[in-house]
Amino acid sequence: MASFHMITTLLFLLTIMLGASNAQLSATFYAKTCPNVSTIVSNVLQQAQGNDIWIFPKIVRLHFHDCFVHGCDASLLLNGTDGEKTATPNLSTEGYEVIDDIKTALEKACPRVVSCADVLALAAQISVSLGGGPKWQVPLGRRDSLTAHREGTGSIPTGHESLANIATLFKSVGLDSTDLVALSGVHTFGRARCAAFMDRLYNFNNITGKTDPTLNATYANTLKQRCPKGGDTKSLIDLDEQSSLTFDNKYFSNLQNRRGLLQTDQELFSTNGAETVAIVNRFASSQSQFFSSFAKAMIKMGNLNPLTGTNGEIRLDCKKVN
């Protein structure tokens, strides 16, 4: 039976899905008011990458975590003890200072025009593209929330969820199995803390000493060396051991070889009878199909309950309301 938390989460996400259908976003929203917005965002990101080679996946993760809590409204970016940043699912998020740098550059070029929510959406797309992934036209015109939604952070998927839970979560906001597998493919670049998967190594299904049987034995031993019992759980491990700085489709061949780092990743391929298995196989054999599906899924996710029209505001500083 579904838990009370899961039921309330699904009801909340259903509200998001229904609200998304009324959104009026357009890829040309800033054509007259800030025509160089994409170039400005790209320039700041490329400068940031010179200081932090991992900044692209960090920025994409911020967009994901923002959209899964009351929609894509930049509520994640607000400071404060009651904000989303300090909630458990977001404690490992990074890259906020780069979003601030982008916003500062945009305020100089186009004062009071580009929302922080659109900065996140654009920065995510450009980060994927600069990392070697697909390009797509980002629908724009979001506005920024007036409050954070800390209570909603429980709806952010974790690396420990079952495939059934994740699939239900995604479907409740209008994202199907292809979207789920495609968006999970964002783990083709970036890193995860040992804490995100150590239960697979030492305590799978709460059985002391048990290792997840879907994990390749050689890979499991390597991970145990990198994340020893009693070691630093904040140590970072590449999500894609083959090409963790490049956005490509090697993540899916990792799953086929039982070398997915997170439980939620490996379950896409190792869950008997799941429709996700065929999708993983398709993306592993065709990077172009993965790229196309990923772009479509990112647009759908970016459409989750945006504030438009006169709702919300255009923040001058992404960290606080005006």
PDB file of C-alpha atoms in Angstrom:
ATOM      1  CA  MET A   1       0.000   0.000   0.000  1.00  0.00           C
ATOM      2  CA  ALA A   2       1.295   3.459  -0.865  1.00  0.00           C
ATOM      3  CA  SER A   3       2.546   5.547   2.058  1.00  0.00           C
ATOM      4  CA  PHE A   4       0.781   8.750   3.109  1.00  0.00           C
ATOM      5  CA  HIS A   5       3.848  10.682   1.959  1.00  0.00           C
ATOM      6  CA  MET A   6       3.710   9.086  -1.486  1.00  0.00           C
ATOM      7  CA  ILE A   7      -0.029   9.807  -1.831  1.00  0.00           C
ATOM      8  CA  THR A   8       0.337  13.456  -0.838  1.00  0.00           C
ATOM      9  CA  THR A   9       3.353  13.810  -3.109  1.00  0.00           C
ATOM     10  CA  LEU A  10       1.421  12.414  -6.065  1.00  0.00           C
ATOM     11  CA  LEU A  11      -1.529  14.719  -5.412  1.00  0.00           C
ATOM     12  CA  PHE A  12       0.832  17.686  -5.333  1.00  0.00           C
ATOM     13  CA  LEU A  13       2.556  16.577  -8.543  1.00  0.00           C
ATOM     14  CA  LEU A  14      -0.796  16.077 -10.252  1.00  0.00           C
ATOM     15  CA  THR A  15      -1.564  19.703  -9.461  1.00  0.00           C
ATOM     16  CA  ILE A  16       1.718  20.645 -11.123  1.00  0.00           C
ATOM     17  CA  MET A  17       0.854  18.672 -14.235  1.00  0.00           C
ATOM     18  CA  LEU A  18      -2.565  20.288 -14.556  1.00  0.00           C
ATOM     19  CA  GLY A  19      -1.077  23.726 -14.048  1.00  0.00           C
ATOM     20  CA  ALA A  20       1.575  23.117 -16.702  1.00  0.00           C
ATOM     21  CA  SER A  21      -1.011  22.810 -19.462  1.00  0.00           C
ATOM     22  CA  ASN A  22      -1.897  26.493 -19.091  1.00  0.00           C
ATOM     23  CA  ALA A  23       1.665  27.753 -19.410  1.00  0.00           C
ATOM     24  CA  GLN A  24       2.443  30.106 -22.287  1.00  0.00           C
ATOM     25  CA  LEU A  25       6.163  29.866 -22.965  1.00  0.00           C
ATOM     26  CA  SER A  26       8.022  30.732 -26.157  1.00  0.00           C
ATOM     27  CA  ALA A  27      11.571  30.220 -27.411  1.00  0.00           C
ATOM     28  CA  THR A  28      11.467  33.806 -28.742  1.00  0.00           C
ATOM     29  CA  PHE A  29      10.218  35.380 -25.515  1.00  0.00           C
ATOM     30  CA  TYR A  30      13.316  37.613 -25.182  1.00  0.00           C
ATOM     31  CA  ALA A  31      13.862  38.254 -28.893  1.00  0.00           C
ATOM     32  CA  LYS A  32      13.244  41.999 -28.493  1.00  0.00           C
ATOM     33  CA  THR A  33      13.870  42.611 -24.800  1.00  0.00           C
ATOM     34  CA  CYS A  34      17.157  40.655 -24.412  1.00  0.00           C
ATOM     35  CA  PRO A  35      18.217  39.239 -27.796  1.00  0.00           C
ATOM     36  CA  ASN A  36      21.680  38.178 -26.603  1.00  0.00           C
ATOM     37  CA  VAL A  37      20.473  36.240 -23.584  1.00  0.00           C
ATOM     38  CA  SER A  38      21.781  32.860 -24.794  1.00  0.00           C
ATOM     39  CA  THR A  39      25.177  34.262 -25.706  1.00  0.00           C
ATOM     40  CA  ILE A  40      25.530  35.928 -22.311  1.00  0.00           C
ATOM     41  CA  VAL A  41      24.613  32.727 -20.480  1.00  0.00           C
ATOM     42  CA  SER A  42      26.999  30.702 -22.618  1.00  0.00           C
ATOM     43  CA  ASN A  43      29.900  33.091 -22.066  1.00  0.00           C
ATOM     44  CA  VAL A  44      29.555  32.987 -18.292  1.00  0.00           C
ATOM     45  CA  LEU A  45      29.280  29.182 -18.295  1.00  0.00           C
ATOM     46  CA  GLN A  46      32.399  28.783 -20.408  1.00  0.00           C
ATOM     47  CA  GLN A  47      34.335  31.082 -18.077  1.00  0.00           C
ATOM     48  CA  ALA A  48      33.065  29.116 -15.076  1.00  0.00           C
ATOM     49  CA  GLN A  49      34.127  25.843 -16.659  1.00  0.00           C
ATOM     50  CA  GLY A  50      37.689  27.147 -16.675  1.00  0.00           C
ATOM     51  CA  ASN A  51      37.559  27.200 -12.876  1.00  0.00           C
ATOM     52  CA  ASP A  52      35.445  24.077 -12.331  1.00  0.00           C
ATOM     53  CA  ILE A  53      35.452  21.282 -14.907  1.00  0.00           C
ATOM     54  CA  TRP A  54      32.324  19.799 -13.283  1.00  0.00           C
ATOM     55  CA  ILE A  55      30.177  22.924 -13.513  1.00  0.00           C
ATOM     56  CA  PHE A  56      28.017  21.739 -16.431  1.00  0.00           C
ATOM     57  CA  PRO A  57      26.454  18.728 -14.672  1.00  0.00           C
ATOM     58  CA  LYS A  58      26.109  20.790 -11.489  1.00  0.00           C
ATOM     59  CA  ILE A  59      24.043  23.404 -13.323  1.00  0.00           C
ATOM     60  CA  VAL A  60      21.784  20.813 -14.980  1.00  0.00           C
ATOM     61  CA  ARG A  61      21.150  19.237 -11.584  1.00  0.00           C
ATOM     62  CA  LEU A  62      19.991  22.594 -10.202  1.00  0.00           C
ATOM     63  CA  HIS A  63      17.364  22.826 -12.949  1.00  0.00           C
ATOM     64  CA  PHE A  64      16.141  19.283 -12.176  1.00  0.00           C
ATOM     65  CA  HIS A  65      15.870  19.947  -8.450  1.00  0.00           C
ATOM     66  CA  ASP A  66      14.081  23.236  -9.031  1.00  0.00           C
ATOM     67  CA  CYS A  67      11.493  21.798 -11.411  1.00  0.00           C
ATOM     68  CA  PHE A  68      10.569  18.824  -9.213  1.00  0.00           C
ATOM     69  CA  VAL A  69       9.460  21.097  -6.362  1.00  0.00           C
ATOM     70  CA  HIS A  70       6.341  23.102  -7.281  1.00  0.00           C
ATOM     71  CA  GLY A  71       7.556  23.472 -10.855  1.00  0.00           C
ATOM     72  CA  CYS A  72      10.313  25.462 -12.569  1.00  0.00           C
ATOM     73  CA  ASP A  73      10.098  28.713 -10.605  1.00  0.00           C
ATOM     74  CA  ALA A  74      13.627  29.244  -9.211  1.00  0.00           C
ATOM     75  CA  SER A  75      12.350  28.634  -5.676  1.00  0.00           C
ATOM     76  CA  LEU A  76      15.430  26.477  -5.137  1.00  0.00           C
ATOM     77  CA  LEU A  77      17.685  29.530  -5.404  1.00  0.00           C
ATOM     78  CA  LEU A  78      16.210  31.464  -2.476  1.00  0.00           C
ATOM     79  CA  ASN A  79      18.361  31.751   0.630  1.00  0.00           C
ATOM     80  CA  GLY A  80      16.996  31.316   4.145  1.00  0.00           C
ATOM     81  CA  THR A  81      16.766  28.697   6.857  1.00  0.00           C
ATOM     82  CA  ASP A  82      13.309  27.760   5.580  1.00  0.00           C
ATOM     83  CA  GLY A  83      14.532  27.527   1.988  1.00  0.00           C
ATOM     84  CA  GLU A  84      14.986  24.523  -0.268  1.00  0.00           C
ATOM     85  CA  LYS A  85      18.784  24.738  -0.464  1.00  0.00           C
ATOM     86  CA  THR A  86      19.241  23.406   3.052  1.00  0.00           C
ATOM     87  CA  ALA A  87      16.700  20.581   2.734  1.00  0.00           C
ATOM     88  CA  THR A  88      18.301  17.124   2.718  1.00  0.00           C
ATOM     89  CA  PRO A  89      17.862  16.353  -1.028  1.00  0.00           C
ATOM     90  CA  ASN A  90      19.651  19.604  -1.913  1.00  0.00           C
ATOM     91  CA  LEU A  91      22.571  19.544   0.504  1.00  0.00           C
ATOM     92  CA  SER A  92      24.880  18.228  -2.214  1.00  0.00           C
ATOM     93  CA  THR A  93      23.768  20.685  -4.921  1.00  0.00           C
ATOM     94  CA  GLU A  94      26.348  23.170  -6.164  1.00  0.00           C
ATOM     95  CA  GLY A  95      26.768  25.874  -8.790  1.00  0.00           C
ATOM     96  CA  TYR A  96      24.642  28.616  -7.240  1.00  0.00           C
ATOM     97  CA  GLU A  97      27.404  31.207  -7.545  1.00  0.00           C
ATOM     98  CA  VAL A  98      27.554  30.655 -11.311  1.00  0.00           C
ATOM     99  CA  ILE A  99      23.803  31.240 -11.594  1.00  0.00           C
ATOM    100  CA  ASP A 100      24.388  34.486  -9.671  1.00  0.00           C
ATOM    101  CA  ASP A 101      27.161  35.453 -12.111  1.00  0.00           C
ATOM    102  CA  ILE A 102      24.846  34.817 -15.068  1.00  0.00           C
ATOM    103  CA  LYS A 103      22.103  36.907 -13.476  1.00  0.00           C
ATOM    104  CA  THR A 104      24.546  39.760 -12.781  1.00  0.00           C
ATOM    105  CA  ALA A 105      25.672  39.754 -16.419  1.00  0.00           C
ATOM    106  CA  LEU A 106      22.067  39.737 -17.640  1.00  0.00           C
ATOM    107  CA  GLU A 107      21.069  42.591 -15.319  1.00  0.00           C
ATOM    108  CA  LYS A 108      23.838  44.704 -16.848  1.00  0.00           C
ATOM    109  CA  ALA A 109      22.704  43.938 -20.398  1.00  0.00           C
ATOM    110  CA  CYS A 110      18.923  43.682 -19.886  1.00  0.00           C
ATOM    111  CA  PRO A 111      17.858  45.054 -16.486  1.00  0.00           C
ATOM    112  CA  ARG A 112      14.745  43.534 -14.874  1.00  0.00           C
ATOM    113  CA  VAL A 113      13.972  41.353 -17.882  1.00  0.00           C
ATOM    114  CA  VAL A 114      15.233  37.749 -17.579  1.00  0.00           C
ATOM    115  CA  SER A 115      13.897  35.650 -14.711  1.00  0.00           C
ATOM    116  CA  CYS A 116      16.040  33.380 -12.571  1.00  0.00           C
ATOM    117  CA  ALA A 117      13.807  30.459 -13.561  1.00  0.00           C
ATOM    118  CA  ASP A 118      14.651  31.068 -17.211  1.00  0.00           C
ATOM    119  CA  VAL A 119      18.328  31.436 -16.309  1.00  0.00           C
ATOM    120  CA  LEU A 120      18.221  27.914 -14.858  1.00  0.00           C
ATOM    121  CA  ALA A 121      16.435  26.477 -17.893  1.00  0.00           C
ATOM    122  CA  LEU A 122      18.761  28.158 -20.397  1.00  0.00           C
ATOM    123  CA  ALA A 123      21.892  27.386 -18.397  1.00  0.00           C
ATOM    124  CA  ALA A 124      20.900  23.710 -18.235  1.00  0.00           C
ATOM    125  CA  GLN A 125      20.428  23.476 -22.002  1.00  0.00           C
ATOM    126  CA  ILE A 126      23.661  25.282 -22.766  1.00  0.00           C
ATOM    127  CA  SER A 127      25.568  23.178 -20.208  1.00  0.00           C
ATOM    128  CA  VAL A 128      24.378  19.989 -21.897  1.00  0.00           C
ATOM    129  CA  SER A 129      25.320  21.358 -25.310  1.00  0.00           C
ATOM    130  CA  LEU A 130      28.759  22.568 -24.204  1.00  0.00           C
ATOM    131  CA  GLY A 131      29.308  19.156 -22.624  1.00  0.00           C
ATOM    132  CA  GLY A 132      28.852  17.470 -25.994  1.00  0.00           C
ATOM    133  CA  GLY A 133      25.122  16.836 -25.806  1.00  0.00           C
ATOM    134  CA  PRO A 134      22.139  17.967 -27.879  1.00  0.00           C
ATOM    135  CA  LYS A 135      20.870  21.479 -28.483  1.00  0.00           C
ATOM    136  CA  TRP A 136      17.225  22.470 -28.279  1.00  0.00           C
ATOM    137  CA  GLN A 137      15.104  25.598 -28.305  1.00  0.00           C
ATOM    138  CA  VAL A 138      14.207  26.369 -24.691  1.00  0.00           C
ATOM    139  CA  PRO A 139      10.670  27.710 -24.198  1.00  0.00           C
ATOM    140  CA  LEU A 140      11.033  30.889 -22.126  1.00  0.00           C
ATOM    141  CA  GLY A 141       8.844  33.301 -20.218  1.00  0.00           C
ATOM    142  CA  ARG A 142       8.900  31.807 -16.720  1.00  0.00           C
ATOM    143  CA  ARG A 143       8.700  34.098 -13.735  1.00  0.00           C
ATOM    144  CA  ASP A 144      10.185  33.648 -10.274  1.00  0.00           C
ATOM    145  CA  SER A 145       8.407  32.442  -7.159  1.00  0.00           C
ATOM    146  CA  LEU A 146       7.852  34.705  -4.187  1.00  0.00           C
ATOM    147  CA  THR A 147       8.508  31.915  -1.680  1.00  0.00           C
ATOM    148  CA  ALA A 148      10.526  28.733  -1.283  1.00  0.00           C
ATOM    149  CA  HIS A 149       8.768  25.379  -0.977  1.00  0.00           C
ATOM    150  CA  ARG A 150      10.872  23.426   1.485  1.00  0.00           C
ATOM    151  CA  GLU A 151       7.956  21.118   2.274  1.00  0.00           C
ATOM    152  CA  GLY A 152       7.935  19.944  -1.346  1.00  0.00           C
ATOM    153  CA  THR A 153      11.545  18.760  -1.487  1.00  0.00           C
ATOM    154  CA  GLY A 154      10.401  15.250  -0.603  1.00  0.00           C
ATOM    155  CA  SER A 155       9.242  14.933  -4.208  1.00  0.00           C
ATOM    156  CA  ILE A 156      12.827  15.118  -5.524  1.00  0.00           C
ATOM    157  CA  PRO A 157      13.783  11.608  -6.712  1.00  0.00           C
ATOM    158  CA  THR A 158      16.697  10.049  -4.833  1.00  0.00           C
ATOM    159  CA  GLY A 159      19.224   7.447  -5.877  1.00  0.00           C
ATOM    160  CA  HIS A 160      17.605   4.913  -3.556  1.00  0.00           C
ATOM    161  CA  GLU A 161      14.084   4.811  -5.038  1.00  0.00           C
ATOM    162  CA  SER A 162      12.627   1.705  -6.629  1.00  0.00           C
ATOM    163  CA  LEU A 163      11.850   1.854 -10.335  1.00  0.00           C
ATOM    164  CA  ALA A 164       8.145   1.538  -9.523  1.00  0.00           C
ATOM    165  CA  ASN A 165       8.236   4.612  -7.288  1.00  0.00           C
ATOM    166  CA  ILE A 166      10.253   6.680  -9.751  1.00  0.00           C
ATOM    167  CA  ALA A 167       8.018   5.695 -12.667  1.00  0.00           C
ATOM    168  CA  THR A 168       4.904   6.605 -10.684  1.00  0.00           C
ATOM    169  CA  LEU A 169       6.437   9.939  -9.708  1.00  0.00           C
ATOM    170  CA  PHE A 170       7.294  10.780 -13.312  1.00  0.00           C
ATOM    171  CA  LYS A 171       3.969   9.632 -14.757  1.00  0.00           C
ATOM    172  CA  SER A 172       2.094  11.778 -12.253  1.00  0.00           C
ATOM    173  CA  VAL A 173       3.572  14.882 -13.900  1.00  0.00           C
ATOM    174  CA  GLY A 174       3.070  13.685 -17.464  1.00  0.00           C
ATOM    175  CA  LEU A 175       6.538  12.203 -18.013  1.00  0.00           C
ATOM    176  CA  ASP A 176       6.440   8.712 -19.533  1.00  0.00           C
ATOM    177  CA  SER A 177       8.938   5.847 -19.458  1.00  0.00           C
ATOM    178  CA  THR A 178      10.926   7.213 -22.392  1.00  0.00           C
ATOM    179  CA  ASP A 179      11.204  10.559 -20.600  1.00  0.00           C
ATOM    180  CA  LEU A 180      12.280   8.772 -17.424  1.00  0.00           C
ATOM    181  CA  VAL A 181      15.066   6.835 -19.130  1.00  0.00           C
ATOM    182  CA  ALA A 182      16.159   9.838 -21.191  1.00  0.00           C
ATOM    183  CA  LEU A 183      16.304  12.191 -18.210  1.00  0.00           C
ATOM    184  CA  SER A 184      18.131   9.559 -16.150  1.00  0.00           C
ATOM    185  CA  GLY A 185      20.727   9.684 -18.913  1.00  0.00           C
ATOM    186  CA  VAL A 186      21.844  13.034 -17.523  1.00  0.00           C
ATOM    187  CA  HIS A 187      24.015  10.828 -15.302  1.00  0.00           C
ATOM    188  CA  THR A 188      26.227  10.399 -18.326  1.00  0.00           C
ATOM    189  CA  PHE A 189      28.208  13.227 -16.779  1.00  0.00           C
ATOM    190  CA  GLY A 190      28.912  14.420 -13.269  1.00  0.00           C
ATOM    191  CA  ARG A 191      29.696  12.723  -9.965  1.00  0.00           C
ATOM    192  CA  ALA A 192      27.885  11.377  -6.913  1.00  0.00           C
ATOM    193  CA  ARG A 193      28.860  11.152  -3.271  1.00  0.00           C
ATOM    194  CA  CYS A 194      29.605   7.750  -1.775  1.00  0.00           C
ATOM    195  CA  ALA A 195      26.608   8.275   0.512  1.00  0.00           C
ATOM    196  CA  ALA A 196      24.312   8.053  -2.529  1.00  0.00           C
ATOM    197  CA  PHE A 197      25.104   4.392  -3.171  1.00  0.00           C
ATOM    198  CA  MET A 198      26.998   2.875  -0.218  1.00  0.00           C
ATOM    199  CA  ASP A 199      23.920   0.901   0.793  1.00  0.00           C
ATOM    200  CA  ARG A 200      24.321  -1.019  -2.488  1.00  0.00           C
ATOM    201  CA  LEU A 201      27.811  -2.047  -1.381  1.00  0.00           C
ATOM    202  CA  TYR A 202      27.353  -2.954   2.279  1.00  0.00           C
ATOM    203  CA  ASN A 203      23.698  -2.988   3.294  1.00  0.00           C
ATOM    204  CA  PHE A 204      21.519  -3.750   0.307  1.00  0.00           C
ATOM    205  CA  ASN A 205      17.825  -4.043   1.227  1.00  0.00           C
ATOM    206  CA  ASN A 206      18.895  -3.420   4.848  1.00  0.00           C
ATOM    207  CA  ILE A 207      20.732  -6.742   5.005  1.00  0.00           C
ATOM    208  CA  THR A 208      24.088  -6.192   6.708  1.00  0.00           C
ATOM    209  CA  GLY A 209      27.015  -7.187   4.525  1.00  0.00           C
ATOM    210  CA  LYS A 210      24.900  -7.734   1.409  1.00  0.00           C
ATOM    211  CA  THR A 211      25.929  -6.214  -1.931  1.00  0.00           C
ATOM    212  CA  ASP A 212      23.358  -5.395  -4.601  1.00  0.00           C
ATOM    213  CA  PRO A 213      23.343  -8.493  -6.863  1.00  0.00           C
ATOM    214  CA  THR A 214      22.635  -6.341  -9.928  1.00  0.00           C
ATOM    215  CA  LEU A 215      26.003  -4.634  -9.460  1.00  0.00           C
ATOM    216  CA  ASN A 216      28.895  -6.057 -11.490  1.00  0.00           C
ATOM    217  CA  ALA A 217      31.165  -7.801  -8.970  1.00  0.00           C
ATOM    218  CA  THR A 218      34.393  -6.274 -10.264  1.00  0.00           C
ATOM    219  CA  TYR A 219      32.833  -2.809 -10.305  1.00  0.00           C
ATOM    220  CA  ALA A 220      31.463  -3.353  -6.788  1.00  0.00           C
ATOM    221  CA  ASN A 221      34.941  -4.195  -5.504  1.00  0.00           C
ATOM    222  CA  THR A 222      36.358  -1.076  -7.144  1.00  0.00           C
ATOM    223  CA  LEU A 223      33.672   1.046  -5.518  1.00  0.00           C
ATOM    224  CA  LYS A 224      34.354  -0.550  -2.119  1.00  0.00           C
ATOM    225  CA  GLN A 225      37.967   0.546  -2.439  1.00  0.00           C
ATOM    226  CA  ARG A 226      36.894   4.081  -3.318  1.00  0.00           C
ATOM    227  CA  CYS A 227      34.155   4.184  -0.648  1.00  0.00           C
ATOM    228  CA  PRO A 228      35.339   2.005   2.257  1.00  0.00           C
ATOM    229  CA  LYS A 229      33.163   1.245   5.262  1.00  0.00           C
ATOM    230  CA  GLY A 230      33.619   4.029   7.765  1.00  0.00           C
ATOM    231  CA  GLY A 231      35.256   6.232   5.129  1.00  0.00           C
ATOM    232  CA  ASP A 232      34.336   9.714   3.931  1.00  0.00           C
ATOM    233  CA  THR A 233      30.787   9.457   2.604  1.00  0.00           C
ATOM    234  CA  LYS A 234      31.256  12.794   0.817  1.00  0.00           C
ATOM    235  CA  SER A 235      33.947  11.426  -1.494  1.00  0.00           C
ATOM    236  CA  LEU A 236      32.936  11.877  -5.137  1.00  0.00           C
ATOM    237  CA  ILE A 237      32.736   9.088  -7.716  1.00  0.00           C
ATOM    238  CA  ASP A 238      32.163   9.488 -11.457  1.00  0.00           C
ATOM    239  CA  LEU A 239      28.591   8.629 -12.453  1.00  0.00           C
ATOM    240  CA  ASP A 240      29.865   7.381 -15.827  1.00  0.00           C
ATOM    241  CA  GLU A 241      33.192   5.651 -15.375  1.00  0.00           C
ATOM    242  CA  GLN A 242      33.896   5.886 -19.115  1.00  0.00           C
ATOM    243  CA  SER A 243      33.403   9.585 -19.873  1.00  0.00           C
ATOM    244  CA  SER A 244      32.109  11.500 -16.877  1.00  0.00           C
ATOM    245  CA  LEU A 245      32.928  14.932 -18.311  1.00  0.00           C
ATOM    246  CA  THR A 246      31.204  14.300 -21.637  1.00  0.00           C
ATOM    247  CA  PHE A 247      27.496  14.137 -22.414  1.00  0.00           C
ATOM    248  CA  ASP A 248      27.118  10.973 -24.511  1.00  0.00           C
ATOM    249  CA  ASN A 249      25.238   7.654 -24.451  1.00  0.00           C
ATOM    250  CA  LYS A 250      27.862   5.543 -22.676  1.00  0.00           C
ATOM    251  CA  TYR A 251      25.763   5.676 -19.510  1.00  0.00           C
ATOM    252  CA  PHE A 252      23.397   3.190 -21.140  1.00  0.00           C
ATOM    253  CA  SER A 253      26.106   0.674 -22.051  1.00  0.00           C
ATOM    254  CA  ASN A 254      27.219   0.935 -18.416  1.00  0.00           C
ATOM    255  CA  LEU A 255      23.737  -0.194 -17.389  1.00  0.00           C
ATOM    256  CA  GLN A 256      23.863  -3.094 -19.838  1.00  0.00           C
ATOM    257  CA  ASN A 257      27.140  -4.148 -18.203  1.00  0.00           C
ATOM    258  CA  ARG A 258      25.646  -3.784 -14.694  1.00  0.00           C
ATOM    259  CA  ARG A 259      27.920  -0.843 -13.959  1.00  0.00           C
ATOM    260  CA  GLY A 260      25.307   1.787 -13.128  1.00  0.00           C
ATOM    261  CA  LEU A 261      26.424   3.712 -10.048  1.00  0.00           C
ATOM    262  CA  LEU A 262      23.062   4.534  -8.481  1.00  0.00           C
ATOM    263  CA  GLN A 263      20.346   2.008  -7.715  1.00  0.00           C
ATOM    264  CA  THR A 264      17.777   4.083  -9.625  1.00  0.00           C
ATOM    265  CA  ASP A 265      20.037   3.978 -12.683  1.00  0.00           C
ATOM    266  CA  GLN A 266      20.693   0.229 -12.699  1.00  0.00           C
ATOM    267  CA  GLU A 267      17.040  -0.632 -12.051  1.00  0.00           C
ATOM    268  CA  LEU A 268      16.161   0.843 -15.439  1.00  0.00           C
ATOM    269  CA  PHE A 269      17.902  -2.145 -17.008  1.00  0.00           C
ATOM    270  CA  SER A 270      17.924  -4.826 -14.307  1.00  0.00           C
ATOM    271  CA  THR A 271      14.226  -4.846 -13.382  1.00  0.00           C
ATOM    272  CA  ASN A 272      12.706  -7.952 -14.962  1.00  0.00           C
ATOM    273  CA  GLY A 273       9.865  -7.192 -17.362  1.00  0.00           C
ATOM    274  CA  ALA A 274      10.233  -3.404 -17.114  1.00  0.00           C
ATOM    275  CA  GLU A 275       9.487  -1.448 -20.284  1.00  0.00           C
ATOM    276  CA  THR A 276      12.550   0.666 -19.525  1.00  0.00           C
ATOM    277  CA  VAL A 277      14.883  -2.195 -20.490  1.00  0.00           C
ATOM    278  CA  ALA A 278      14.121  -1.896 -24.210  1.00  0.00           C
ATOM    279  CA  ILE A 279      14.532   1.886 -24.021  1.00  0.00           C
ATOM    280  CA  VAL A 280      17.965   1.516 -22.400  1.00  0.00           C
ATOM    281  CA  ASN A 281      18.968  -0.879 -25.184  1.00  0.00           C
ATOM    282  CA  ARG A 282      17.724   1.553 -27.824  1.00  0.00           C
ATOM    283  CA  PHE A 283      19.626   4.494 -26.379  1.00  0.00           C
ATOM    284  CA  ALA A 284      22.777   2.388 -25.927  1.00  0.00           C
ATOM    285  CA  SER A 285      22.752   1.547 -29.627  1.00  0.00           C
ATOM    286  CA  SER A 286      21.784   5.020 -30.866  1.00  0.00           C
ATOM    287  CA  GLN A 287      23.168   8.206 -29.370  1.00  0.00           C
ATOM    288  CA  SER A 288      21.042  10.281 -31.754  1.00  0.00           C
ATOM    289  CA  GLN A 289      17.843   8.679 -30.427  1.00  0.00           C
ATOM    290  CA  PHE A 290      18.965   9.374 -26.877  1.00  0.00           C
ATOM    291  CA  PHE A 291      19.789  13.001 -27.680  1.00  0.00           C
ATOM    292  CA  SER A 292      16.443  13.550 -29.411  1.00  0.00           C
ATOM    293  CA  SER A 293      14.464  11.984 -26.556  1.00  0.00           C
ATOM    294  CA  PHE A 294      16.484  13.842 -23.929  1.00  0.00           C
ATOM    295  CA  ALA A 295      15.791  17.216 -25.546  1.00  0.00           C
ATOM    296  CA  LYS A 296      12.050  16.477 -25.750  1.00  0.00           C
ATOM    297  CA  ALA A 297      11.977  15.332 -22.125  1.00  0.00           C
ATOM    298  CA  MET A 298      13.854  18.430 -20.935  1.00  0.00           C
ATOM    299  CA  ILE A 299      11.284  20.658 -22.634  1.00  0.00           C
ATOM    300  CA  LYS A 300       8.462  18.712 -20.966  1.00  0.00           C
ATOM    301  CA  MET A 301      10.152  18.925 -17.579  1.00  0.00           C
ATOM    302  CA  GLY A 302      10.838  22.629 -18.065  1.00  0.00           C
ATOM    303  CA  ASN A 303       7.108  23.106 -18.611  1.00  0.00           C
ATOM    304  CA  LEU A 304       6.194  21.904 -15.120  1.00  0.00           C
ATOM    305  CA  ASN A 305       3.967  24.554 -13.586  1.00  0.00           C
ATOM    306  CA  PRO A 306       5.885  27.692 -14.594  1.00  0.00           C
ATOM    307  CA  LEU A 307       4.707  31.048 -13.289  1.00  0.00           C
ATOM    308  CA  THR A 308       3.773  33.258 -16.246  1.00  0.00           C
ATOM    309  CA  GLY A 309       2.015  36.526 -17.023  1.00  0.00           C
ATOM    310  CA  THR A 310       1.701  38.577 -13.854  1.00  0.00           C
ATOM    311  CA  ASN A 311       2.273  35.660 -11.471  1.00  0.00           C
ATOM    312  CA  GLY A 312       5.444  35.789  -9.412  1.00  0.00           C
ATOM    313  CA  GLU A 313       8.109  38.345 -10.259  1.00  0.00           C
ATOM    314  CA  ILE A 314      11.400  38.921 -12.052  1.00  0.00           C
ATOM    315  CA  ARG A 315      13.936  38.770  -9.241  1.00  0.00           C
ATOM    316  CA  LEU A 316      16.817  41.220  -9.366  1.00  0.00           C
ATOM    317  CA  ASP A 317      18.895  38.884  -7.200  1.00  0.00           C
ATOM    318  CA  CYS A 318      18.181  35.165  -7.533  1.00  0.00           C
ATOM    319  CA  LYS A 319      18.942  34.575  -3.854  1.00  0.00           C
ATOM    320  CA  LYS A 320      16.099  36.761  -2.540  1.00  0.00           C
ATOM    321  CA  VAL A 321      12.728  38.176  -3.494  1.00  0.00           C
ATOM    322  CA  ASN A 322      12.549  41.823  -4.509  1.00  0.00           C
TER     323      ASN A 322
END
